[in-house]
mmCIF file with all atom_site columns, C-alpha atoms in Angstrom:
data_model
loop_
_atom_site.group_PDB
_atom_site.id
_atom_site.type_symbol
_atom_site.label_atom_id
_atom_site.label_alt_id
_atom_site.label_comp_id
_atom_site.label_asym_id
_atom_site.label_entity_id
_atom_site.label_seq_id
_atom_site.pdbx_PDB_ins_code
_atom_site.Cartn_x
_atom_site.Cartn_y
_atom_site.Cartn_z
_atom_site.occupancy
_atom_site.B_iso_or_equiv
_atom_site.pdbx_formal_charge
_atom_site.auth_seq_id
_atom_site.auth_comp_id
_atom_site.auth_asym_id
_atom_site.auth_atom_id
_atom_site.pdbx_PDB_model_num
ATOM 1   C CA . UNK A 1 1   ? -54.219 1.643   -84.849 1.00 0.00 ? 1   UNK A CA 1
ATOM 2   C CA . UNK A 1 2   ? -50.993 3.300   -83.255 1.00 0.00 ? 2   UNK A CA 1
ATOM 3   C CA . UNK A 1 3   ? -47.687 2.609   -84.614 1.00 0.00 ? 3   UNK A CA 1
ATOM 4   C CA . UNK A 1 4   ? -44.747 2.380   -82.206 1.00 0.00 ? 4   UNK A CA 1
ATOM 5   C CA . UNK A 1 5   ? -41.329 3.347   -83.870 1.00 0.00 ? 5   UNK A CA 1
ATOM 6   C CA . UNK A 1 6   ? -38.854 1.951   -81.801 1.00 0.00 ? 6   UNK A CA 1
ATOM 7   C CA . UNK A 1 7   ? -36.636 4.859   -82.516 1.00 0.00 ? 7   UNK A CA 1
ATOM 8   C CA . UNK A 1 8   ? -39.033 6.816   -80.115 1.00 0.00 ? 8   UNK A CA 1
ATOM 9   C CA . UNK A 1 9   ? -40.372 3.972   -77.967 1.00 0.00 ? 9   UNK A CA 1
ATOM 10  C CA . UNK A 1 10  ? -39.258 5.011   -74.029 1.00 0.00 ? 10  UNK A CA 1
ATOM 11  C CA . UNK A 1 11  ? -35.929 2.820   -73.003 1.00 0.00 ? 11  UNK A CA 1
ATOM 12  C CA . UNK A 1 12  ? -35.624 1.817   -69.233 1.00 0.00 ? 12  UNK A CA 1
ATOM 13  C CA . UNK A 1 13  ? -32.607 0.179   -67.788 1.00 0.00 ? 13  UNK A CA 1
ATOM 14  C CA . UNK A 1 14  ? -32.601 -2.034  -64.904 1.00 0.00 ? 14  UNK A CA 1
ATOM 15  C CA . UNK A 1 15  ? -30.486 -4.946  -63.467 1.00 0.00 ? 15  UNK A CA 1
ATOM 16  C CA . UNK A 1 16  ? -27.683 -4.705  -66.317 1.00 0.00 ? 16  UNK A CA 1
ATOM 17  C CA . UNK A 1 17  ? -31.125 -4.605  -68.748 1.00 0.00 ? 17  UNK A CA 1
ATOM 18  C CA . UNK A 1 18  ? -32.216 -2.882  -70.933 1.00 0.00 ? 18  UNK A CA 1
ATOM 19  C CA . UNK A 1 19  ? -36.531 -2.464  -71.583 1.00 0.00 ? 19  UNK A CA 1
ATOM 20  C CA . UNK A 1 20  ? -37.337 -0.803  -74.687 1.00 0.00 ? 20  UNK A CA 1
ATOM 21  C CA . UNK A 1 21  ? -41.277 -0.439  -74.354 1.00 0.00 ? 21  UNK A CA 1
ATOM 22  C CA . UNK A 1 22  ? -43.294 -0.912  -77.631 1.00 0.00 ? 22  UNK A CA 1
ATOM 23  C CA . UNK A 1 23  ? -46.814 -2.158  -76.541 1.00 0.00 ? 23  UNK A CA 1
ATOM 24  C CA . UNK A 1 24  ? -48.155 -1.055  -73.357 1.00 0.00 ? 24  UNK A CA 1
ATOM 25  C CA . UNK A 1 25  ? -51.673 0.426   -72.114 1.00 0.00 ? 25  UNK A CA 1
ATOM 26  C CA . UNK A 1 26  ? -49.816 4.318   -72.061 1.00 0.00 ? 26  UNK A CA 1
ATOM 27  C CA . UNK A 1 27  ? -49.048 3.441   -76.179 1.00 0.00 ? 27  UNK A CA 1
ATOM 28  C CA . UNK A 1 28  ? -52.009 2.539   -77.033 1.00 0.00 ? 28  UNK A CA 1
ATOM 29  C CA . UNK A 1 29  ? -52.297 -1.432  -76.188 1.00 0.00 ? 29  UNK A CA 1
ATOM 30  C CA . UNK A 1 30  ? -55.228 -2.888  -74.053 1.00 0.00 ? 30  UNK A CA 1
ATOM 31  C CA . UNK A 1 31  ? -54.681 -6.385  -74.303 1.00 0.00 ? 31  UNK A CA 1
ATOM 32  C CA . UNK A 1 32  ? -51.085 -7.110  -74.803 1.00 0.00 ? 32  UNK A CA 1
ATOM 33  C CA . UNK A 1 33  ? -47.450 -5.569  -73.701 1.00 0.00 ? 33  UNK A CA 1
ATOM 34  C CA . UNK A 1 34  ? -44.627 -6.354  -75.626 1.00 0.00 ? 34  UNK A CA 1
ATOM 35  C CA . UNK A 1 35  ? -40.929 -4.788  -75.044 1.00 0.00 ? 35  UNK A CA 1
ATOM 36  C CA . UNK A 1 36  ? -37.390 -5.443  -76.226 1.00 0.00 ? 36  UNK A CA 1
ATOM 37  C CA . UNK A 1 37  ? -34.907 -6.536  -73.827 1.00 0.00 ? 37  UNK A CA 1
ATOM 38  C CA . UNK A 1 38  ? -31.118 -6.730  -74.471 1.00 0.00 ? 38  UNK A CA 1
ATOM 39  C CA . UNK A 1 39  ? -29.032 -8.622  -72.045 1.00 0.00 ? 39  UNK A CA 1
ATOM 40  C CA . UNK A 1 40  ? -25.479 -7.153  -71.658 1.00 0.00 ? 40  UNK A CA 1
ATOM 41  C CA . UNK A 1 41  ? -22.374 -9.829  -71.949 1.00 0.00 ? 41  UNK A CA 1
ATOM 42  C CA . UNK A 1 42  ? -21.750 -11.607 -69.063 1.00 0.00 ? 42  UNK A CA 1
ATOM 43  C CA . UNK A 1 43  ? -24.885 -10.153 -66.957 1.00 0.00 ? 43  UNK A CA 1
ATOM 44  C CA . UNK A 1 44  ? -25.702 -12.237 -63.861 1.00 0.00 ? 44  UNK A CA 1
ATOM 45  C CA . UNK A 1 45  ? -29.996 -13.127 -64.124 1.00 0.00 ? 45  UNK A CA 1
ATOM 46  C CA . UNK A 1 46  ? -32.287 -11.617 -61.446 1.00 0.00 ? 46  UNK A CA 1
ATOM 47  C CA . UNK A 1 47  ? -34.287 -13.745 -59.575 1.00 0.00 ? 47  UNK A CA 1
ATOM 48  C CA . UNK A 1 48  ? -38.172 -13.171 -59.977 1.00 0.00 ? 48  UNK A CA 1
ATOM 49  C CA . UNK A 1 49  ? -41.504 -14.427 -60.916 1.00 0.00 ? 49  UNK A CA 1
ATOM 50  C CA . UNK A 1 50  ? -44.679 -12.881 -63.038 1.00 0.00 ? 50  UNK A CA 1
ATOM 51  C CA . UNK A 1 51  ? -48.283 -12.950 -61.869 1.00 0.00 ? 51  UNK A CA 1
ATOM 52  C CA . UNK A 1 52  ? -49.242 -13.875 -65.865 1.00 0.00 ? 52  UNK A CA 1
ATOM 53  C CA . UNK A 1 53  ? -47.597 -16.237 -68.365 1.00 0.00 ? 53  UNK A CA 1
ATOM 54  C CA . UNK A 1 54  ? -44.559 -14.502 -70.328 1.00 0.00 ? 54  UNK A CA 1
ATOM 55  C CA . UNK A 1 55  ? -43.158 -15.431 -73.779 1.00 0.00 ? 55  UNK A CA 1
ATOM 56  C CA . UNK A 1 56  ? -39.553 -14.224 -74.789 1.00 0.00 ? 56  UNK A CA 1
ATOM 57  C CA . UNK A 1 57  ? -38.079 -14.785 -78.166 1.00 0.00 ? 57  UNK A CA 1
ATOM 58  C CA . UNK A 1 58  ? -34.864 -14.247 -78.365 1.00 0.00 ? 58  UNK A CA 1
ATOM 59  C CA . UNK A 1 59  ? -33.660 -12.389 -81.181 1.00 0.00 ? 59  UNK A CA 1
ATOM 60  C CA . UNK A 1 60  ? -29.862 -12.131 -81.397 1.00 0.00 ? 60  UNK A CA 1
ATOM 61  C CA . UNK A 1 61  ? -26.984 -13.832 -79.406 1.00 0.00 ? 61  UNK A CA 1
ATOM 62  C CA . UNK A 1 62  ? -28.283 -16.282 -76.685 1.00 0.00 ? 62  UNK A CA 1
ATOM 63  C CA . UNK A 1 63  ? -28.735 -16.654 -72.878 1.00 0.00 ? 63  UNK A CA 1
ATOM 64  C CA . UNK A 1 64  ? -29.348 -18.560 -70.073 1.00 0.00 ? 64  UNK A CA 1
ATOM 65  C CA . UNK A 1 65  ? -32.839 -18.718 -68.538 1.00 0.00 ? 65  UNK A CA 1
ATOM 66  C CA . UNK A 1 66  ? -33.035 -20.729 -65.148 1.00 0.00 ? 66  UNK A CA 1
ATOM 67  C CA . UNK A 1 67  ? -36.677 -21.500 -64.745 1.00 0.00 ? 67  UNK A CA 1
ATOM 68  C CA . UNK A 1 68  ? -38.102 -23.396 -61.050 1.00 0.00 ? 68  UNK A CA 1
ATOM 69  C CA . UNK A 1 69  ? -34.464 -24.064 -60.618 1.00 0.00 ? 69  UNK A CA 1
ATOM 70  C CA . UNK A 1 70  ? -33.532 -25.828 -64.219 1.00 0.00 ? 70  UNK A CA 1
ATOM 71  C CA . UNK A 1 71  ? -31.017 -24.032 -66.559 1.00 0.00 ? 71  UNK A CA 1
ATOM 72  C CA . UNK A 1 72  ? -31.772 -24.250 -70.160 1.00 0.00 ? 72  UNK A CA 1
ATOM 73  C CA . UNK A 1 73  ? -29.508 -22.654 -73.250 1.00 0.00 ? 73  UNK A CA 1
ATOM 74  C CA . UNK A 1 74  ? -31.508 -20.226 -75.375 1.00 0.00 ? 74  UNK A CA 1
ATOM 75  C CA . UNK A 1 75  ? -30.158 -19.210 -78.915 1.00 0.00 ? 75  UNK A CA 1
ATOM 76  C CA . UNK A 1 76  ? -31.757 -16.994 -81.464 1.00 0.00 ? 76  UNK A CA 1
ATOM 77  C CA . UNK A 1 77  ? -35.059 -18.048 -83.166 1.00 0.00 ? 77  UNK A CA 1
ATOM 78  C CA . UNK A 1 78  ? -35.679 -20.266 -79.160 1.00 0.00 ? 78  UNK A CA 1
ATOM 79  C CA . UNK A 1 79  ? -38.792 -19.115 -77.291 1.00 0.00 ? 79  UNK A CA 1
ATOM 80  C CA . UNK A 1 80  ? -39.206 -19.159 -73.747 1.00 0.00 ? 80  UNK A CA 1
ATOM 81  C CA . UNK A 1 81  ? -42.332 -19.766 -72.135 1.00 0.00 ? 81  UNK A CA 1
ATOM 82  C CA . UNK A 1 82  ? -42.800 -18.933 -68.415 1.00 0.00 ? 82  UNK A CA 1
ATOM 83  C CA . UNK A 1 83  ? -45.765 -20.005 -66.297 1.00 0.00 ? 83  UNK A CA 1
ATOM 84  C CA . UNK A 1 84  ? -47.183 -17.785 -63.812 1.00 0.00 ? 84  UNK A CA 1
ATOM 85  C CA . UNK A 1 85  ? -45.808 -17.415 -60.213 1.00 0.00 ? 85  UNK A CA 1
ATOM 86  C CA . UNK A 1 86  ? -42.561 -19.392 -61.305 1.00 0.00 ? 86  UNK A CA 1
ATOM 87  C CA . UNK A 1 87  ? -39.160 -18.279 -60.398 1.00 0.00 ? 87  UNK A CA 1
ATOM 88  C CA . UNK A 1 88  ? -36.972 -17.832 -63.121 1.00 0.00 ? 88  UNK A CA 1
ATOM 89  C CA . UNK A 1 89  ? -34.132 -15.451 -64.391 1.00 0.00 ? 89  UNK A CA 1
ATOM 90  C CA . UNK A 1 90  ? -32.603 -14.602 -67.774 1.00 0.00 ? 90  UNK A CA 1
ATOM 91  C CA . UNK A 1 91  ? -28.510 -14.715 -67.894 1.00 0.00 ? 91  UNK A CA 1
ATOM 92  C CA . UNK A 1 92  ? -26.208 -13.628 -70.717 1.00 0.00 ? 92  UNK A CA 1
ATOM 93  C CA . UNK A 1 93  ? -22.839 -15.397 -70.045 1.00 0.00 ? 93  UNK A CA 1
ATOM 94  C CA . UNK A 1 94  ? -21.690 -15.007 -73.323 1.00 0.00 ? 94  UNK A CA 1
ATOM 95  C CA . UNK A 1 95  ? -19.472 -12.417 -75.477 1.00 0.00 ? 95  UNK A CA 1
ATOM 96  C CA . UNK A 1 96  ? -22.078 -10.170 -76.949 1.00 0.00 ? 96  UNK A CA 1
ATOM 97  C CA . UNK A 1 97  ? -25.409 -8.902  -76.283 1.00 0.00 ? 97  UNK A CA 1
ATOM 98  C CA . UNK A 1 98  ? -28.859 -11.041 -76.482 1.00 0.00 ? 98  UNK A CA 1
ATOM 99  C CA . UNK A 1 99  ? -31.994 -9.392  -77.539 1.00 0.00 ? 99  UNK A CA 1
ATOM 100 C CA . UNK A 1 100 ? -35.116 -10.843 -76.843 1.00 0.00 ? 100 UNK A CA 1
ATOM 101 C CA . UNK A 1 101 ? -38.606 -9.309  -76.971 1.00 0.00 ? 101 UNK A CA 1
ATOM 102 C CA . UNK A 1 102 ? -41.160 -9.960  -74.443 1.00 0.00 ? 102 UNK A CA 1
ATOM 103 C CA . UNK A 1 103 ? -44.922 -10.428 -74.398 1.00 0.00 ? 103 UNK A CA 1
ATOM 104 C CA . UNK A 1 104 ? -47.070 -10.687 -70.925 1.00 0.00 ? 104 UNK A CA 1
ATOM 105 C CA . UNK A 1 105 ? -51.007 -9.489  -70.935 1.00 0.00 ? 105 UNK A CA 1
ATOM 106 C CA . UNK A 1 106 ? -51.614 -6.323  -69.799 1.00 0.00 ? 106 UNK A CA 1
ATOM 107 C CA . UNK A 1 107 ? -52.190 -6.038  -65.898 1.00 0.00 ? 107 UNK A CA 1
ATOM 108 C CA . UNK A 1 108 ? -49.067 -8.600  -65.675 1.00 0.00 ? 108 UNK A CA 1
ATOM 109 C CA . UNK A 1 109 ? -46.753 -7.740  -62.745 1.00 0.00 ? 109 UNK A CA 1
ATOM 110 C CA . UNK A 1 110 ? -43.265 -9.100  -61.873 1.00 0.00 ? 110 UNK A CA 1
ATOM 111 C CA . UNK A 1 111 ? -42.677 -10.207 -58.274 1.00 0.00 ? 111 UNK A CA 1
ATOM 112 C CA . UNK A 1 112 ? -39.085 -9.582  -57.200 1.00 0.00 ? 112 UNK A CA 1
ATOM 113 C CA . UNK A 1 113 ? -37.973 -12.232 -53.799 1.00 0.00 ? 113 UNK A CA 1
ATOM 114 C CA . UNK A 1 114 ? -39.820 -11.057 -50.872 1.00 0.00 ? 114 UNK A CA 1
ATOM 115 C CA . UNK A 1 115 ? -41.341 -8.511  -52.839 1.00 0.00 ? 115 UNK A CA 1
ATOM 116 C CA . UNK A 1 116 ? -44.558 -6.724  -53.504 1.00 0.00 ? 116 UNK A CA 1
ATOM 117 C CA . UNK A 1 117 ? -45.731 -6.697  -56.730 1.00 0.00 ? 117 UNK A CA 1
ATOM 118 C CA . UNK A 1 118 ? -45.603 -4.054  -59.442 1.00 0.00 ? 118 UNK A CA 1
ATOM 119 C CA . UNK A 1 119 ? -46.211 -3.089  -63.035 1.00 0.00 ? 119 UNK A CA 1
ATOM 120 C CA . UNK A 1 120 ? -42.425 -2.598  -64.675 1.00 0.00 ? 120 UNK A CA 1
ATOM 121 C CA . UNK A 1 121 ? -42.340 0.872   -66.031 1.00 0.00 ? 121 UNK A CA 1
ATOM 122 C CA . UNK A 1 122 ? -42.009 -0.885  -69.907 1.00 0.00 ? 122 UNK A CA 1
ATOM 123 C CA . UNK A 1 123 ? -45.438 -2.239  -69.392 1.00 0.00 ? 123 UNK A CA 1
ATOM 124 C CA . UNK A 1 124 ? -47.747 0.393   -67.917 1.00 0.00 ? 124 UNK A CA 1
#
């Protein structure tokens, strides 16, 4: 069974984001893909959807997911559970950072608006 030290686990920044991939097909997983995912303060959510349910946890500090067009507070312990195909986006209006971790099934992809869609780098 691989181990995945987060110390060593690749890092990938998009949208204000920050992906830190521990389970994924190229480390070992064949079922499942989980990362870590800190929001910076005051970071604006990005718009998309996911071709497979998603679960987010969030870890530390809190955020603000808007899923089909409702907003709902998230604080630490809170988990998130997005259908498939469903827009939603993850803000962080607050003071300091929010850290969630993520788990989709492997073969997931995110859709951005008008967009094709692709495996994030985290979960290939």
């Amino acid at each position: 069974m691989p181990v995945v030290h987060s110390s060593t686990a690749p890092a990938f920044t998009m949208h204000n984001a920050t992906f830190t991939g521990l389970a994924a097909p190229s480390r070992g997983a064949r079922e499942t893909c989980v990362w870590r995912t800190e929001l910076t303060p005051g970071v604006e959510g990005q718009a998309h959807s996911l071709t497979r349910e998603e679960v987010l946890v969030v870890l530390s500090g809190g955020a603000v997911a808007t899923v089909d067009g409702t907003e709902h507070d998230l604080t630490e312990g809170d988990a998130l559970i997005v259908p498939p195909r469903t827009a939603f986006a993850l803000a962080n209006p607050h003071e300091r950072p929010c850290t969630l971790m993520a788990v989709l099934p492997v073969g997931g992809q995110a859709v951005l608006p008008e967009g094709e869609p692709f495996t994030p780098p985290w979960a290939r």
